[in-house]
Short mmCIF file of C-alpha atoms in Angstrom, two decimals:
data_model
loop_
_atom_site.label_atom_id
_atom_site.label_comp_id
_atom_site.label_asym_id
_atom_site.label_seq_id
_atom_site.Cartn_x
_atom_site.Cartn_y
_atom_site.Cartn_z
CA MET A 9 -41.37 2.40 11.76
CA ASP A 10 -38.95 3.00 14.64
CA HIS A 11 -37.22 0.69 17.07
CA LYS A 12 -40.16 1.06 19.49
CA THR A 13 -42.50 -0.69 17.05
CA ILE A 14 -42.53 -4.47 17.55
CA GLY A 15 -44.46 -7.43 16.19
CA PHE A 16 -45.10 -10.30 18.59
CA ILE A 17 -46.41 -13.72 17.54
CA GLY A 18 -47.69 -16.04 20.27
CA ALA A 19 -49.78 -15.50 23.40
CA GLY A 20 -49.16 -18.45 25.70
CA HIS A 21 -48.55 -18.31 29.45
CA LEU A 22 -44.94 -17.23 28.99
CA ALA A 23 -45.59 -14.77 26.16
CA GLN A 24 -48.32 -12.74 27.85
CA PRO A 25 -46.21 -11.07 30.57
CA LEU A 26 -43.48 -10.33 28.00
CA ILE A 27 -46.01 -8.57 25.78
CA GLN A 28 -47.29 -6.57 28.75
CA HIS A 29 -43.76 -5.46 29.66
CA LEU A 30 -43.23 -4.16 26.12
CA ILE A 31 -46.50 -2.24 26.21
CA ASP A 32 -45.65 -0.81 29.64
CA ALA A 33 -42.24 0.28 28.30
CA GLY A 34 -43.94 2.36 25.62
CA TYR A 35 -43.62 0.09 22.59
CA GLN A 36 -46.20 0.11 19.84
CA VAL A 37 -46.95 -3.60 19.64
CA TYR A 38 -48.60 -5.54 16.82
CA LEU A 39 -49.88 -8.95 17.93
CA TYR A 40 -50.89 -12.18 16.24
CA ASN A 41 -51.91 -15.49 17.75
CA ARG A 42 -53.55 -18.43 16.05
CA THR A 43 -56.19 -18.49 18.81
CA ALA A 44 -57.26 -14.85 18.73
CA SER A 45 -59.17 -15.02 22.03
CA LYS A 46 -55.87 -15.24 23.93
CA LEU A 47 -55.15 -11.66 22.82
CA GLU A 48 -58.34 -10.23 24.29
CA ALA A 49 -56.53 -8.74 27.29
CA PHE A 50 -54.43 -6.60 24.94
CA ARG A 51 -57.21 -5.42 22.66
CA HIS A 52 -57.12 -1.84 23.97
CA GLN A 53 -53.35 -1.71 24.42
CA ALA A 54 -51.96 -3.11 21.16
CA HIS A 55 -52.79 -3.66 17.50
CA ILE A 56 -54.37 -7.09 16.94
CA CYS A 57 -53.55 -8.54 13.52
CA GLN A 58 -55.60 -11.13 11.67
CA ALA A 59 -52.66 -12.70 9.85
CA VAL A 60 -48.89 -13.05 10.17
CA SER A 61 -48.47 -11.28 6.84
CA GLU A 62 -50.44 -8.28 8.11
CA LEU A 63 -48.23 -8.05 11.22
CA CYS A 64 -44.95 -8.33 9.30
CA GLN A 65 -45.92 -5.51 6.95
CA GLN A 66 -46.14 -3.13 9.92
CA VAL A 67 -42.78 -3.76 11.59
CA GLN A 68 -39.08 -4.37 11.07
CA ILE A 69 -38.68 -6.54 14.15
CA VAL A 70 -40.80 -9.62 14.83
CA ILE A 71 -40.58 -11.68 18.01
CA SER A 72 -42.11 -15.14 18.05
CA LEU A 73 -42.73 -17.43 21.02
CA VAL A 74 -44.56 -20.56 19.93
CA ALA A 75 -44.89 -24.11 21.19
CA ASP A 76 -42.78 -26.28 18.93
CA ASP A 77 -40.99 -26.90 15.62
CA ASN A 78 -44.22 -27.41 13.72
CA ALA A 79 -45.69 -24.08 14.85
CA LEU A 80 -42.51 -22.20 13.94
CA GLU A 81 -42.26 -23.93 10.56
CA GLN A 82 -45.84 -22.92 9.74
CA LEU A 83 -45.12 -19.28 10.57
CA ASN A 84 -41.85 -19.05 8.71
CA PRO A 85 -43.03 -18.66 5.07
CA ASP A 86 -45.19 -15.65 5.94
CA ILE A 87 -42.53 -14.05 8.12
CA VAL A 88 -39.66 -14.38 5.66
CA SER A 89 -41.86 -13.29 2.74
CA HIS A 90 -43.47 -10.23 4.33
CA LEU A 91 -40.85 -8.92 6.74
CA PRO A 92 -39.01 -5.98 5.10
CA GLU A 93 -35.50 -6.54 3.73
CA ASN A 94 -32.98 -6.63 6.61
CA GLY A 95 -35.89 -7.11 8.99
CA ILE A 96 -35.19 -9.16 12.11
CA HIS A 97 -37.08 -12.19 13.37
CA VAL A 98 -36.25 -13.09 16.98
CA SER A 99 -37.28 -16.69 17.68
CA MET A 100 -37.66 -17.20 21.43
CA SER A 101 -39.08 -20.71 21.19
CA THR A 102 -37.43 -23.90 22.40
CA VAL A 103 -37.11 -25.73 19.10
CA SER A 104 -34.60 -28.01 17.42
CA PRO A 105 -31.18 -26.61 16.47
CA GLN A 106 -31.58 -28.32 13.10
CA LEU A 107 -34.73 -26.33 12.34
CA ILE A 108 -33.08 -23.04 13.31
CA ARG A 109 -30.10 -23.85 11.08
CA GLN A 110 -32.47 -24.49 8.16
CA LEU A 111 -34.47 -21.31 8.77
CA HIS A 112 -31.28 -19.27 9.13
CA GLN A 113 -30.24 -20.35 5.64
CA ASP A 114 -33.67 -19.33 4.29
CA TYR A 115 -33.39 -15.90 5.89
CA GLN A 116 -29.88 -15.30 4.58
CA ALA A 117 -30.98 -16.17 1.05
CA LYS A 118 -33.76 -13.55 1.25
CA GLN A 119 -31.74 -10.80 3.00
CA ARG A 120 -33.59 -11.16 6.29
CA ILE A 121 -32.06 -11.79 9.70
CA LEU A 122 -32.91 -14.61 12.10
CA LEU A 123 -31.84 -14.40 15.73
CA SER A 124 -32.46 -17.17 18.21
CA ALA A 125 -33.15 -16.11 21.79
CA PRO A 126 -34.83 -18.91 23.78
CA ILE A 127 -35.93 -18.13 27.31
CA MET A 128 -34.92 -19.61 30.65
CA GLY A 129 -37.71 -19.03 33.13
CA ARG A 130 -41.28 -19.95 33.97
CA PRO A 131 -44.20 -17.51 33.62
CA GLU A 132 -43.86 -16.27 37.20
CA ALA A 133 -40.24 -15.32 36.41
CA ALA A 134 -41.42 -13.51 33.28
CA ARG A 135 -43.95 -11.55 35.33
CA ALA A 136 -41.18 -10.58 37.78
CA LYS A 137 -38.79 -9.54 34.98
CA ALA A 138 -36.44 -12.30 36.05
CA ILE A 139 -35.96 -14.36 32.90
CA HIS A 140 -32.62 -15.26 31.34
CA ILE A 141 -31.98 -15.56 27.62
CA CYS A 142 -29.55 -17.46 25.39
CA MET A 143 -28.99 -15.45 22.21
CA ALA A 144 -27.12 -16.10 18.97
CA GLY A 145 -27.02 -14.62 15.48
CA ASP A 146 -25.84 -11.56 13.58
CA ALA A 147 -23.76 -9.32 15.85
CA SER A 148 -25.26 -5.98 14.81
CA ALA A 149 -28.79 -7.36 15.06
CA LYS A 150 -28.09 -8.66 18.57
CA LYS A 151 -26.88 -5.21 19.61
CA ARG A 152 -30.12 -3.73 18.29
CA ILE A 153 -32.32 -6.34 19.97
CA GLU A 154 -30.67 -6.49 23.39
CA PRO A 155 -32.38 -3.33 24.81
CA ILE A 156 -35.75 -4.72 23.71
CA LEU A 157 -35.08 -7.97 25.53
CA ARG A 158 -34.10 -6.00 28.63
CA ASP A 159 -37.35 -4.04 28.46
CA MET A 160 -39.16 -7.35 28.07
CA GLY A 161 -37.75 -8.58 31.38
CA ALA A 162 -34.39 -10.21 30.63
CA ARG A 163 -32.17 -10.15 33.69
CA GLN A 164 -29.22 -11.81 31.94
CA ILE A 165 -28.45 -12.43 28.26
CA PHE A 166 -25.85 -15.02 27.31
CA ASP A 167 -24.30 -14.56 23.85
CA TYR A 168 -23.52 -17.81 22.00
CA GLY A 169 -22.01 -16.29 18.88
CA GLU A 170 -23.22 -15.78 15.32
CA SER A 171 -24.77 -19.17 14.53
CA PRO A 172 -28.43 -18.92 15.70
CA MET A 173 -28.73 -22.66 16.33
CA HIS A 174 -26.14 -22.48 19.11
CA ALA A 175 -28.56 -20.61 21.38
CA ASN A 176 -31.01 -23.49 20.97
CA VAL A 177 -28.33 -26.05 21.81
CA ALA A 178 -27.61 -24.13 25.01
CA LYS A 179 -31.31 -23.96 25.88
CA LEU A 180 -31.73 -27.69 25.37
CA GLY A 181 -28.76 -28.23 27.68
CA ILE A 182 -30.48 -26.14 30.35
CA ASN A 183 -33.79 -27.98 30.01
CA PHE A 184 -32.00 -31.32 30.20
CA LEU A 185 -30.29 -30.21 33.42
CA LEU A 186 -33.66 -29.19 34.90
CA ALA A 187 -35.21 -32.53 34.00
CA ALA A 188 -32.18 -34.40 35.35
CA ALA A 189 -32.32 -32.40 38.60
CA MET A 190 -35.99 -33.27 39.06
CA GLU A 191 -35.35 -36.94 38.37
CA ALA A 192 -32.46 -36.92 40.86
CA MET A 193 -34.48 -35.17 43.56
CA ALA A 194 -37.40 -37.54 43.19
CA GLU A 195 -35.15 -40.58 43.47
CA ALA A 196 -33.35 -39.08 46.47
CA TYR A 197 -36.67 -38.36 48.21
CA HIS A 198 -37.74 -41.92 47.54
CA LEU A 199 -34.52 -43.23 49.09
CA VAL A 200 -34.74 -41.19 52.29
CA GLU A 201 -38.46 -41.85 52.69
CA SER A 202 -37.85 -45.60 52.38
CA TYR A 203 -35.79 -45.28 55.57
CA GLN A 204 -38.58 -43.28 57.27
CA LEU A 205 -36.64 -40.01 57.11
CA ASP A 206 -38.57 -36.74 56.87
CA ALA A 207 -38.42 -35.63 53.23
CA GLU A 208 -39.18 -32.02 54.24
CA GLN A 209 -36.11 -31.96 56.47
CA PHE A 210 -34.06 -33.46 53.64
CA TYR A 211 -35.36 -30.78 51.27
CA GLN A 212 -34.38 -28.02 53.72
CA MET A 213 -30.91 -29.52 54.07
CA ILE A 214 -30.14 -29.81 50.35
CA THR A 215 -31.60 -26.43 49.37
CA ASN A 216 -29.71 -24.60 52.14
CA THR A 217 -26.36 -26.27 51.54
CA LEU A 218 -24.91 -27.84 48.38
CA PHE A 219 -28.00 -27.33 46.21
CA SER A 220 -29.00 -23.80 47.19
CA CYS A 221 -30.27 -22.72 43.77
CA PRO A 222 -33.61 -21.93 42.10
CA ALA A 223 -33.92 -25.27 40.27
CA TYR A 224 -33.66 -27.34 43.45
CA GLN A 225 -35.54 -24.88 45.64
CA GLY A 226 -38.48 -24.37 43.29
CA TYR A 227 -38.89 -27.78 41.73
CA GLY A 228 -37.81 -29.50 44.93
CA LYS A 229 -40.80 -27.97 46.73
CA LEU A 230 -43.20 -28.96 43.93
CA ILE A 231 -41.94 -32.55 44.00
CA LEU A 232 -42.07 -32.69 47.78
CA GLN A 233 -45.65 -31.42 47.89
CA GLN A 234 -46.78 -33.28 44.74
CA ASN A 235 -48.26 -29.95 43.65
CA PHE A 236 -48.67 -30.41 39.90
CA ASP A 237 -51.97 -28.67 39.12
CA ASP A 238 -50.66 -25.10 38.85
CA THR A 239 -49.16 -25.69 35.43
CA GLN A 240 -46.42 -23.29 34.41
CA PHE A 241 -44.89 -25.66 31.85
CA SER A 242 -46.74 -28.82 30.87
CA VAL A 243 -45.75 -32.49 30.78
CA ARG A 244 -46.59 -32.42 27.06
CA LEU A 245 -44.08 -29.65 26.40
CA GLY A 246 -41.55 -31.25 28.74
CA LEU A 247 -41.59 -34.44 26.68
CA LYS A 248 -41.25 -32.32 23.53
CA ASP A 249 -38.11 -30.70 24.92
CA VAL A 250 -36.55 -33.93 26.18
CA ASN A 251 -37.17 -35.49 22.77
CA LEU A 252 -35.41 -32.49 21.21
CA VAL A 253 -32.43 -33.20 23.48
CA ARG A 254 -32.45 -36.82 22.35
CA GLN A 255 -32.56 -35.77 18.70
CA ALA A 256 -29.75 -33.25 19.16
CA ALA A 257 -27.60 -35.90 20.86
CA ALA A 258 -28.32 -38.42 18.12
CA ALA A 259 -27.31 -35.87 15.47
CA GLN A 260 -23.90 -35.66 17.13
CA GLN A 261 -23.77 -39.41 17.81
CA ILE A 262 -23.32 -38.91 21.55
CA SER A 263 -24.86 -40.90 24.39
CA MET A 264 -27.13 -39.25 26.98
CA PRO A 265 -28.66 -42.23 28.79
CA LEU A 266 -30.46 -40.19 31.46
CA THR A 267 -32.67 -38.67 28.77
CA GLU A 268 -34.16 -42.12 28.17
CA THR A 269 -35.23 -42.46 31.81
CA VAL A 270 -36.75 -38.99 31.90
CA ALA A 271 -38.50 -39.47 28.55
CA ARG A 272 -40.00 -42.75 29.78
CA HIS A 273 -41.37 -41.12 32.94
CA LEU A 274 -42.77 -38.18 30.96
CA GLN A 275 -44.47 -40.61 28.59
CA GLN A 276 -45.93 -42.51 31.55
CA ALA A 277 -47.33 -39.23 32.89
CA ILE A 278 -49.02 -38.54 29.54
CA GLU A 279 -50.45 -42.05 29.44
CA LYS A 280 -51.90 -41.42 32.91
CA GLY A 281 -53.74 -38.39 31.53
CA TRP A 282 -51.36 -35.78 32.95
CA ALA A 283 -50.31 -34.11 29.68
CA GLU A 284 -51.38 -30.65 30.85
CA LYS A 285 -50.17 -30.94 34.44
CA ASP A 286 -46.92 -29.21 35.38
CA TRP A 287 -44.02 -31.14 33.89
CA SER A 288 -42.60 -31.87 37.34
CA ALA A 289 -45.43 -34.43 37.61
CA PHE A 290 -43.22 -36.96 35.82
CA THR A 291 -41.25 -37.32 39.05
CA SER A 292 -44.14 -39.25 40.56
CA PHE A 293 -42.95 -42.22 38.52
CA ALA A 294 -39.40 -41.86 39.81
CA ARG A 295 -40.83 -42.01 43.35
CA GLU A 296 -42.96 -45.02 42.42
CA LYS A 297 -46.10 -43.38 43.78
CA ALA A 298 -48.13 -42.97 40.58
#
């Protein structure tokens, strides 16, 4: 097994372009996904495994990208038991720092290595090789993994030290900022529209001056157009992430009152039947148009 042999667990919207980039870069890829049909596109390009244990026995490096804490917890016993000694598991999921800390201890006890490398970027960014990654964990393992992440499409990698959980804290901070920006834009649109101003003109002003950045430009357009059907990241997962922020803040006994407003609007979107719409749909409640 060489460094160009990789195991990849997960096949959601974000994972699929990452897998394709690895294949295109010449990696021998072993794949597992709980719903096997999602791997059909790779059947003639990669090795499809029927179990996590089967995959881990073929590789020294496993990358996982799954939906939540529960999914990662279910995978962990098979990964840590069947990955070779000193094998590396790179968790790219947005999960709780507390879970990563617990798993890190498990891996250390069994002479395996856990790196955390959650992704910043929607599926279209992954397809364009324009994602950004927070990474933390063992220094030598990070050095070994970084070229793989570059081949997978990472434009920038931000190193948060040797405690894997710290990468997840950083990722939760990013997701909170995105949610807060969407809430702020929606409320600002509602204000200017209440005075009969053109929201499109307002959008052009903010995104070409003080807020000329991808978060405001991309999400600002979605909110302006109320275009929530092309789901890149769902309301359901958005609420999961905001709840993780709330839990992380509670663990440190700090106050983050804006998370309560965002969580309430996300919950309202789910109650309206919008769980699988793009998570920016929650802003409809901030604009009082739902």
